[in-house]
Amino acid sequence: MFDLSRPTPQTYAELQLAFDYFNDELFEGKLPPCLLTLQREKRTHGYFSAQRFVHKDGKTYTDEIALNPSFFSIVPPLEVMQTIVHEMVHAWQYHFGEPGRRSYHNAEWADKMESIGLMPSDTGEPGGKRTGEKMADYAIVGGRFEQLAHALLGRPDFA
């Protein structure tokens, strides 16, 4: 249940729950912890930034996955989950693959997206290009992501 008296910890607890759940189910728990933030960036639903924050020791870094809360009220919850997982694929590629240049979504990224049940598309619709600078995606009907997201959204500990 959403606690209106404590919106900050409630919101971040749900985001952390989603990250941990999808990490376990789609990435075998291999993604390192990251800082989940809310950032109102124009023209983006979210982004991944590797080694964005440095710890007090000055030697340890933490990645960031930022989500744009402006979209939370205008897209279905499934699409918010898609954004989290889309950015998690960038984290996976950074730590275990070979990222493309700057903001380019390459074939390795696209293959990983498909393998977990998200179809990359530059239009966000069927028939779009699988790779490119500005990429969206859609859930593959009956795919792993869609099944897992519906299970998560139905859990009582996930408002």
Short mmCIF file of N, CA and C in Angstrom, two decimals:
data_model
loop_
_atom_site.label_atom_id
_atom_site.label_comp_id
_atom_site.label_asym_id
_atom_site.label_seq_id
_atom_site.Cartn_x
_atom_site.Cartn_y
_atom_site.Cartn_z
N MET A 1 0.84 -1.19 0.00
CA MET A 1 0.00 0.00 0.00
C MET A 1 0.87 1.24 0.00
N PHE A 2 0.56 2.22 -0.81
CA PHE A 2 1.34 3.44 -0.91
C PHE A 2 1.09 4.31 0.32
N ASP A 3 2.14 4.66 1.02
CA ASP A 3 2.07 5.46 2.24
C ASP A 3 2.30 6.93 1.88
N LEU A 4 1.22 7.71 1.81
CA LEU A 4 1.32 9.11 1.41
C LEU A 4 2.12 9.96 2.38
N SER A 5 2.29 9.50 3.61
CA SER A 5 3.06 10.27 4.58
C SER A 5 4.56 10.10 4.37
N ARG A 6 4.97 9.10 3.58
CA ARG A 6 6.40 8.82 3.36
C ARG A 6 6.63 8.46 1.88
N PRO A 7 6.37 9.41 0.96
CA PRO A 7 6.46 9.08 -0.46
C PRO A 7 7.88 8.77 -0.94
N THR A 8 8.89 9.39 -0.36
CA THR A 8 10.26 9.15 -0.82
C THR A 8 10.71 7.72 -0.57
N PRO A 9 10.67 7.23 0.68
CA PRO A 9 11.12 5.85 0.87
C PRO A 9 10.22 4.83 0.15
N GLN A 10 8.94 5.12 0.04
CA GLN A 10 8.03 4.20 -0.65
C GLN A 10 8.40 4.10 -2.13
N THR A 11 8.61 5.24 -2.77
CA THR A 11 8.95 5.26 -4.19
C THR A 11 10.26 4.53 -4.45
N TYR A 12 11.28 4.87 -3.68
CA TYR A 12 12.59 4.25 -3.90
C TYR A 12 12.60 2.78 -3.51
N ALA A 13 11.81 2.40 -2.53
CA ALA A 13 11.72 0.98 -2.16
C ALA A 13 11.13 0.17 -3.31
N GLU A 14 10.12 0.71 -3.99
CA GLU A 14 9.52 0.01 -5.12
C GLU A 14 10.49 -0.09 -6.29
N LEU A 15 11.24 0.99 -6.54
CA LEU A 15 12.23 0.94 -7.62
C LEU A 15 13.31 -0.09 -7.31
N GLN A 16 13.77 -0.11 -6.06
CA GLN A 16 14.80 -1.08 -5.66
C GLN A 16 14.27 -2.50 -5.76
N LEU A 17 13.03 -2.70 -5.35
CA LEU A 17 12.41 -4.02 -5.45
C LEU A 17 12.37 -4.47 -6.91
N ALA A 18 11.99 -3.57 -7.81
CA ALA A 18 11.94 -3.90 -9.23
C ALA A 18 13.33 -4.24 -9.76
N PHE A 19 14.32 -3.42 -9.42
CA PHE A 19 15.69 -3.69 -9.87
C PHE A 19 16.16 -5.05 -9.38
N ASP A 20 16.00 -5.32 -8.10
CA ASP A 20 16.45 -6.59 -7.54
C ASP A 20 15.73 -7.78 -8.17
N TYR A 21 14.44 -7.64 -8.36
CA TYR A 21 13.62 -8.72 -8.94
C TYR A 21 14.07 -9.03 -10.37
N PHE A 22 14.18 -7.99 -11.20
CA PHE A 22 14.58 -8.22 -12.58
C PHE A 22 16.05 -8.65 -12.67
N ASN A 23 16.89 -8.16 -11.78
CA ASN A 23 18.27 -8.61 -11.75
C ASN A 23 18.33 -10.12 -11.50
N ASP A 24 17.59 -10.57 -10.49
CA ASP A 24 17.57 -12.00 -10.18
C ASP A 24 16.98 -12.83 -11.31
N GLU A 25 15.87 -12.38 -11.86
CA GLU A 25 15.12 -13.18 -12.83
C GLU A 25 15.65 -13.12 -14.26
N LEU A 26 16.17 -11.96 -14.67
CA LEU A 26 16.60 -11.78 -16.06
C LEU A 26 18.12 -11.76 -16.24
N PHE A 27 18.85 -11.46 -15.16
CA PHE A 27 20.30 -11.32 -15.27
C PHE A 27 21.05 -12.24 -14.30
N GLU A 28 20.35 -13.24 -13.78
CA GLU A 28 20.92 -14.22 -12.85
C GLU A 28 21.60 -13.56 -11.64
N GLY A 29 21.10 -12.37 -11.25
CA GLY A 29 21.64 -11.67 -10.08
C GLY A 29 23.04 -11.14 -10.29
N LYS A 30 23.51 -11.05 -11.53
CA LYS A 30 24.90 -10.67 -11.80
C LYS A 30 25.16 -9.18 -11.91
N LEU A 31 24.12 -8.37 -12.07
CA LEU A 31 24.37 -6.93 -12.16
C LEU A 31 24.80 -6.40 -10.81
N PRO A 32 25.81 -5.55 -10.78
CA PRO A 32 26.21 -4.97 -9.50
C PRO A 32 25.16 -3.98 -9.02
N PRO A 33 25.13 -3.72 -7.72
CA PRO A 33 24.19 -2.71 -7.23
C PRO A 33 24.42 -1.38 -7.94
N CYS A 34 23.36 -0.62 -8.07
CA CYS A 34 23.48 0.71 -8.66
C CYS A 34 22.58 1.66 -7.88
N LEU A 35 22.80 2.94 -8.09
CA LEU A 35 21.96 3.94 -7.46
C LEU A 35 20.83 4.27 -8.41
N LEU A 36 19.61 4.10 -7.96
CA LEU A 36 18.43 4.43 -8.75
C LEU A 36 18.01 5.84 -8.40
N THR A 37 17.87 6.68 -9.41
CA THR A 37 17.51 8.08 -9.16
C THR A 37 16.33 8.48 -10.04
N LEU A 38 15.70 9.57 -9.66
CA LEU A 38 14.65 10.18 -10.46
C LEU A 38 15.23 11.48 -11.01
N GLN A 39 15.22 11.62 -12.33
CA GLN A 39 15.77 12.79 -13.01
C GLN A 39 14.80 13.21 -14.11
N ARG A 40 14.44 14.47 -14.13
CA ARG A 40 13.54 14.96 -15.17
C ARG A 40 14.35 15.45 -16.38
N GLU A 41 14.83 14.49 -17.15
CA GLU A 41 15.58 14.79 -18.36
C GLU A 41 14.60 14.88 -19.53
N LYS A 42 14.74 15.91 -20.33
CA LYS A 42 13.84 16.07 -21.48
C LYS A 42 14.07 14.97 -22.50
N ARG A 43 13.01 14.52 -23.11
CA ARG A 43 13.01 13.58 -24.23
C ARG A 43 13.61 12.21 -23.91
N THR A 44 13.61 11.82 -22.65
CA THR A 44 14.08 10.48 -22.32
C THR A 44 13.29 9.92 -21.16
N HIS A 45 13.05 8.63 -21.21
CA HIS A 45 12.36 7.96 -20.10
C HIS A 45 13.35 7.54 -19.03
N GLY A 46 14.62 7.39 -19.42
CA GLY A 46 15.64 7.00 -18.45
C GLY A 46 17.00 6.92 -19.10
N TYR A 47 18.01 6.72 -18.27
CA TYR A 47 19.36 6.53 -18.81
C TYR A 47 20.21 5.75 -17.81
N PHE A 48 21.27 5.14 -18.33
CA PHE A 48 22.27 4.45 -17.53
C PHE A 48 23.56 5.25 -17.59
N SER A 49 24.19 5.43 -16.45
CA SER A 49 25.48 6.11 -16.40
C SER A 49 26.43 5.27 -15.56
N ALA A 50 27.47 4.75 -16.21
CA ALA A 50 28.45 3.88 -15.54
C ALA A 50 29.31 4.69 -14.57
N GLN A 51 29.60 4.10 -13.44
CA GLN A 51 30.50 4.67 -12.44
C GLN A 51 30.20 6.15 -12.17
N ARG A 52 28.95 6.47 -11.99
CA ARG A 52 28.51 7.85 -11.84
C ARG A 52 28.86 8.45 -10.47
N PHE A 53 28.85 7.60 -9.44
CA PHE A 53 29.08 8.10 -8.08
C PHE A 53 30.30 7.43 -7.47
N VAL A 54 31.11 8.23 -6.77
CA VAL A 54 32.27 7.69 -6.08
C VAL A 54 31.96 7.59 -4.59
N HIS A 55 32.41 6.51 -3.99
CA HIS A 55 32.20 6.30 -2.55
C HIS A 55 33.18 7.14 -1.75
N LYS A 56 32.96 7.21 -0.46
CA LYS A 56 33.83 7.99 0.42
C LYS A 56 35.29 7.56 0.36
N ASP A 57 35.53 6.29 0.05
CA ASP A 57 36.92 5.81 0.00
C ASP A 57 37.68 6.36 -1.20
N GLY A 58 36.96 6.99 -2.14
CA GLY A 58 37.60 7.57 -3.32
C GLY A 58 38.04 6.55 -4.36
N LYS A 59 37.77 5.27 -4.13
CA LYS A 59 38.23 4.22 -5.02
C LYS A 59 37.10 3.37 -5.61
N THR A 60 35.97 3.37 -4.95
CA THR A 60 34.85 2.52 -5.35
C THR A 60 33.79 3.37 -6.02
N TYR A 61 33.26 2.87 -7.14
CA TYR A 61 32.26 3.61 -7.91
C TYR A 61 30.95 2.84 -7.99
N THR A 62 29.88 3.58 -8.15
CA THR A 62 28.55 3.00 -8.30
C THR A 62 27.91 3.55 -9.56
N ASP A 63 27.28 2.67 -10.33
CA ASP A 63 26.55 3.08 -11.53
C ASP A 63 25.23 3.75 -11.13
N GLU A 64 24.63 4.44 -12.08
CA GLU A 64 23.32 5.07 -11.87
C GLU A 64 22.36 4.62 -12.97
N ILE A 65 21.15 4.32 -12.56
CA ILE A 65 20.03 4.21 -13.49
C ILE A 65 19.06 5.30 -13.08
N ALA A 66 18.85 6.24 -13.99
CA ALA A 66 17.94 7.35 -13.73
C ALA A 66 16.65 7.13 -14.50
N LEU A 67 15.56 7.43 -13.85
CA LEU A 67 14.23 7.32 -14.46
C LEU A 67 13.56 8.68 -14.43
N ASN A 68 12.84 9.00 -15.49
CA ASN A 68 12.16 10.28 -15.57
C ASN A 68 10.74 10.12 -15.02
N PRO A 69 10.48 10.69 -13.82
CA PRO A 69 9.15 10.52 -13.22
C PRO A 69 8.04 11.24 -13.97
N SER A 70 8.39 12.13 -14.89
CA SER A 70 7.36 12.82 -15.69
C SER A 70 6.51 11.83 -16.48
N PHE A 71 7.08 10.67 -16.79
CA PHE A 71 6.37 9.67 -17.59
C PHE A 71 5.54 8.72 -16.75
N PHE A 72 5.79 8.66 -15.44
CA PHE A 72 5.13 7.67 -14.59
C PHE A 72 3.61 7.76 -14.66
N SER A 73 3.07 8.95 -14.78
CA SER A 73 1.62 9.10 -14.76
C SER A 73 0.99 9.04 -16.16
N ILE A 74 1.82 9.01 -17.21
CA ILE A 74 1.24 9.02 -18.56
C ILE A 74 1.49 7.72 -19.33
N VAL A 75 2.25 6.81 -18.75
CA VAL A 75 2.46 5.51 -19.39
C VAL A 75 2.01 4.43 -18.42
N PRO A 76 1.62 3.27 -18.92
CA PRO A 76 1.24 2.18 -18.02
C PRO A 76 2.43 1.72 -17.18
N PRO A 77 2.17 1.17 -16.00
CA PRO A 77 3.27 0.67 -15.15
C PRO A 77 4.19 -0.31 -15.86
N LEU A 78 3.65 -1.10 -16.79
CA LEU A 78 4.48 -2.03 -17.55
C LEU A 78 5.59 -1.29 -18.29
N GLU A 79 5.29 -0.12 -18.82
CA GLU A 79 6.29 0.66 -19.56
C GLU A 79 7.35 1.25 -18.63
N VAL A 80 6.98 1.57 -17.40
CA VAL A 80 7.98 2.01 -16.42
C VAL A 80 8.95 0.86 -16.16
N MET A 81 8.40 -0.35 -16.01
CA MET A 81 9.25 -1.53 -15.80
C MET A 81 10.14 -1.77 -17.03
N GLN A 82 9.61 -1.55 -18.23
CA GLN A 82 10.42 -1.68 -19.44
C GLN A 82 11.60 -0.74 -19.41
N THR A 83 11.38 0.48 -18.96
CA THR A 83 12.47 1.46 -18.91
C THR A 83 13.55 1.00 -17.94
N ILE A 84 13.15 0.51 -16.78
CA ILE A 84 14.13 0.02 -15.81
C ILE A 84 14.96 -1.09 -16.45
N VAL A 85 14.30 -2.05 -17.07
CA VAL A 85 15.01 -3.19 -17.65
C VAL A 85 15.85 -2.78 -18.86
N HIS A 86 15.35 -1.86 -19.67
CA HIS A 86 16.12 -1.32 -20.80
C HIS A 86 17.46 -0.79 -20.28
N GLU A 87 17.40 -0.02 -19.20
CA GLU A 87 18.64 0.56 -18.64
C GLU A 87 19.49 -0.51 -17.97
N MET A 88 18.87 -1.53 -17.43
CA MET A 88 19.62 -2.64 -16.85
C MET A 88 20.41 -3.39 -17.93
N VAL A 89 19.87 -3.45 -19.14
CA VAL A 89 20.61 -4.07 -20.24
C VAL A 89 21.85 -3.25 -20.55
N HIS A 90 21.75 -1.93 -20.48
CA HIS A 90 22.95 -1.10 -20.65
C HIS A 90 23.98 -1.42 -19.56
N ALA A 91 23.52 -1.60 -18.32
CA ALA A 91 24.43 -1.96 -17.22
C ALA A 91 25.07 -3.32 -17.50
N TRP A 92 24.26 -4.28 -17.94
CA TRP A 92 24.79 -5.61 -18.27
C TRP A 92 25.87 -5.48 -19.34
N GLN A 93 25.58 -4.71 -20.38
CA GLN A 93 26.54 -4.58 -21.47
C GLN A 93 27.82 -3.89 -21.01
N TYR A 94 27.70 -2.89 -20.16
CA TYR A 94 28.87 -2.19 -19.65
C TYR A 94 29.77 -3.15 -18.86
N HIS A 95 29.17 -3.98 -18.03
CA HIS A 95 29.96 -4.85 -17.15
C HIS A 95 30.36 -6.18 -17.80
N PHE A 96 29.59 -6.66 -18.77
CA PHE A 96 29.83 -8.00 -19.30
C PHE A 96 29.94 -8.07 -20.82
N GLY A 97 29.76 -6.97 -21.50
CA GLY A 97 29.78 -6.99 -22.96
C GLY A 97 30.67 -5.90 -23.51
N GLU A 98 30.30 -5.43 -24.69
CA GLU A 98 31.06 -4.38 -25.37
C GLU A 98 30.10 -3.30 -25.84
N PRO A 99 29.93 -2.25 -25.01
CA PRO A 99 29.00 -1.17 -25.38
C PRO A 99 29.40 -0.49 -26.68
N GLY A 100 28.41 0.02 -27.38
CA GLY A 100 28.66 0.81 -28.57
C GLY A 100 29.17 2.19 -28.18
N ARG A 101 29.51 2.98 -29.16
CA ARG A 101 29.99 4.34 -28.89
C ARG A 101 28.89 5.18 -28.25
N ARG A 102 29.24 5.99 -27.31
CA ARG A 102 28.37 6.92 -26.58
C ARG A 102 26.94 6.41 -26.40
N SER A 103 25.99 6.89 -27.17
CA SER A 103 24.59 6.50 -26.96
C SER A 103 24.09 5.50 -28.01
N TYR A 104 25.01 4.85 -28.72
CA TYR A 104 24.60 3.92 -29.76
C TYR A 104 24.20 2.58 -29.16
N HIS A 105 23.04 2.10 -29.55
CA HIS A 105 22.52 0.80 -29.12
C HIS A 105 22.91 -0.20 -30.21
N ASN A 106 23.90 -1.06 -29.93
CA ASN A 106 24.44 -1.95 -30.95
C ASN A 106 23.71 -3.31 -30.98
N ALA A 107 24.20 -4.22 -31.84
CA ALA A 107 23.56 -5.52 -32.02
C ALA A 107 23.64 -6.37 -30.76
N GLU A 108 24.74 -6.28 -30.01
CA GLU A 108 24.85 -7.05 -28.77
C GLU A 108 23.76 -6.62 -27.78
N TRP A 109 23.56 -5.32 -27.66
CA TRP A 109 22.51 -4.79 -26.79
C TRP A 109 21.14 -5.27 -27.27
N ALA A 110 20.90 -5.17 -28.57
CA ALA A 110 19.60 -5.59 -29.14
C ALA A 110 19.36 -7.08 -28.92
N ASP A 111 20.39 -7.90 -29.10
CA ASP A 111 20.25 -9.34 -28.88
C ASP A 111 19.90 -9.64 -27.43
N LYS A 112 20.54 -8.95 -26.49
CA LYS A 112 20.25 -9.17 -25.07
C LYS A 112 18.81 -8.75 -24.76
N MET A 113 18.39 -7.61 -25.31
CA MET A 113 17.01 -7.16 -25.10
C MET A 113 16.03 -8.24 -25.55
N GLU A 114 16.21 -8.75 -26.74
CA GLU A 114 15.31 -9.79 -27.25
C GLU A 114 15.35 -11.04 -26.39
N SER A 115 16.53 -11.41 -25.91
CA SER A 115 16.66 -12.65 -25.13
C SER A 115 15.89 -12.58 -23.81
N ILE A 116 15.64 -11.37 -23.31
CA ILE A 116 14.90 -11.24 -22.05
C ILE A 116 13.44 -10.83 -22.27
N GLY A 117 13.05 -10.66 -23.53
CA GLY A 117 11.65 -10.42 -23.82
C GLY A 117 11.26 -8.99 -24.16
N LEU A 118 12.24 -8.17 -24.51
CA LEU A 118 11.95 -6.81 -24.98
C LEU A 118 12.46 -6.66 -26.40
N MET A 119 11.61 -6.18 -27.28
CA MET A 119 12.00 -6.00 -28.67
C MET A 119 12.46 -4.57 -28.89
N PRO A 120 13.75 -4.39 -29.22
CA PRO A 120 14.23 -3.05 -29.50
C PRO A 120 13.63 -2.53 -30.81
N SER A 121 13.31 -1.26 -30.82
CA SER A 121 12.72 -0.66 -32.01
C SER A 121 12.92 0.84 -31.95
N ASP A 122 13.45 1.41 -33.02
CA ASP A 122 13.67 2.86 -33.00
C ASP A 122 12.37 3.64 -33.00
N THR A 123 11.27 2.98 -33.31
CA THR A 123 9.96 3.64 -33.29
C THR A 123 9.14 3.26 -32.06
N GLY A 124 9.61 2.22 -31.35
CA GLY A 124 8.83 1.69 -30.24
C GLY A 124 7.69 0.80 -30.69
N GLU A 125 7.64 0.52 -31.98
CA GLU A 125 6.58 -0.28 -32.58
C GLU A 125 7.19 -1.41 -33.41
N PRO A 126 6.41 -2.44 -33.71
CA PRO A 126 6.91 -3.49 -34.59
C PRO A 126 7.37 -2.91 -35.93
N GLY A 127 8.46 -3.48 -36.45
CA GLY A 127 8.98 -3.05 -37.73
C GLY A 127 10.06 -2.01 -37.66
N GLY A 128 10.33 -1.46 -36.47
CA GLY A 128 11.38 -0.46 -36.32
C GLY A 128 12.76 -1.09 -36.37
N LYS A 129 13.78 -0.25 -36.58
CA LYS A 129 15.15 -0.74 -36.59
C LYS A 129 15.55 -1.20 -35.19
N ARG A 130 16.37 -2.27 -35.10
CA ARG A 130 16.79 -2.87 -33.82
C ARG A 130 17.96 -2.13 -33.17
N THR A 131 18.68 -1.33 -33.92
CA THR A 131 19.85 -0.64 -33.38
C THR A 131 19.81 0.82 -33.80
N GLY A 132 20.56 1.65 -33.07
CA GLY A 132 20.63 3.06 -33.43
C GLY A 132 20.88 3.93 -32.21
N GLU A 133 20.88 5.24 -32.44
CA GLU A 133 21.15 6.21 -31.37
C GLU A 133 20.00 6.32 -30.38
N LYS A 134 18.84 6.60 -30.87
CA LYS A 134 17.66 6.77 -30.02
C LYS A 134 16.79 5.53 -30.16
N MET A 135 16.70 4.77 -29.08
CA MET A 135 15.98 3.51 -29.17
C MET A 135 14.89 3.41 -28.11
N ALA A 136 13.82 2.78 -28.51
CA ALA A 136 12.72 2.43 -27.61
C ALA A 136 12.60 0.91 -27.66
N ASP A 137 11.54 0.40 -27.12
CA ASP A 137 11.31 -1.04 -27.14
C ASP A 137 9.85 -1.30 -26.82
N TYR A 138 9.45 -2.54 -27.01
CA TYR A 138 8.12 -2.97 -26.59
C TYR A 138 8.24 -4.40 -26.07
N ALA A 139 7.33 -4.74 -25.18
CA ALA A 139 7.34 -6.08 -24.60
C ALA A 139 6.91 -7.10 -25.65
N ILE A 140 7.67 -8.19 -25.74
CA ILE A 140 7.31 -9.29 -26.62
C ILE A 140 6.16 -10.05 -25.95
N VAL A 141 5.05 -10.17 -26.64
CA VAL A 141 3.87 -10.82 -26.08
C VAL A 141 4.21 -12.25 -25.66
N GLY A 142 3.95 -12.55 -24.39
CA GLY A 142 4.24 -13.86 -23.85
C GLY A 142 5.70 -14.10 -23.49
N GLY A 143 6.54 -13.07 -23.68
CA GLY A 143 7.97 -13.19 -23.41
C GLY A 143 8.29 -13.15 -21.92
N ARG A 144 9.54 -13.43 -21.59
CA ARG A 144 9.97 -13.48 -20.19
C ARG A 144 9.69 -12.17 -19.46
N PHE A 145 10.08 -11.05 -20.08
CA PHE A 145 9.86 -9.77 -19.40
C PHE A 145 8.38 -9.56 -19.09
N GLU A 146 7.53 -9.75 -20.08
CA GLU A 146 6.10 -9.50 -19.88
C GLU A 146 5.54 -10.37 -18.75
N GLN A 147 5.89 -11.64 -18.75
CA GLN A 147 5.41 -12.54 -17.70
C GLN A 147 5.90 -12.09 -16.32
N LEU A 148 7.19 -11.78 -16.23
CA LEU A 148 7.76 -11.36 -14.95
C LEU A 148 7.20 -10.03 -14.48
N ALA A 149 7.04 -9.09 -15.40
CA ALA A 149 6.51 -7.77 -15.02
C ALA A 149 5.09 -7.88 -14.50
N HIS A 150 4.26 -8.68 -15.15
CA HIS A 150 2.89 -8.86 -14.66
C HIS A 150 2.88 -9.51 -13.28
N ALA A 151 3.78 -10.47 -13.07
CA ALA A 151 3.89 -11.11 -11.75
C ALA A 151 4.30 -10.08 -10.69
N LEU A 152 5.28 -9.24 -11.03
CA LEU A 152 5.73 -8.22 -10.08
C LEU A 152 4.61 -7.21 -9.78
N LEU A 153 3.95 -6.74 -10.81
CA LEU A 153 2.89 -5.74 -10.63
C LEU A 153 1.73 -6.29 -9.82
N GLY A 154 1.57 -7.61 -9.78
CA GLY A 154 0.50 -8.22 -9.00
C GLY A 154 0.86 -8.56 -7.56
N ARG A 155 2.12 -8.34 -7.21
CA ARG A 155 2.55 -8.69 -5.85
C ARG A 155 2.02 -7.68 -4.83
N PRO A 156 1.61 -8.14 -3.66
CA PRO A 156 1.10 -7.22 -2.63
C PRO A 156 2.17 -6.28 -2.07
N ASP A 157 3.45 -6.66 -2.15
CA ASP A 157 4.51 -5.78 -1.64
C ASP A 157 4.96 -4.78 -2.68
N PHE A 158 4.32 -4.76 -3.84
CA PHE A 158 4.63 -3.81 -4.89
C PHE A 158 3.35 -3.05 -5.21
N ALA A 159 3.24 -1.86 -4.67
CA ALA A 159 1.97 -1.11 -4.78
C ALA A 159 1.62 -0.80 -6.18
#
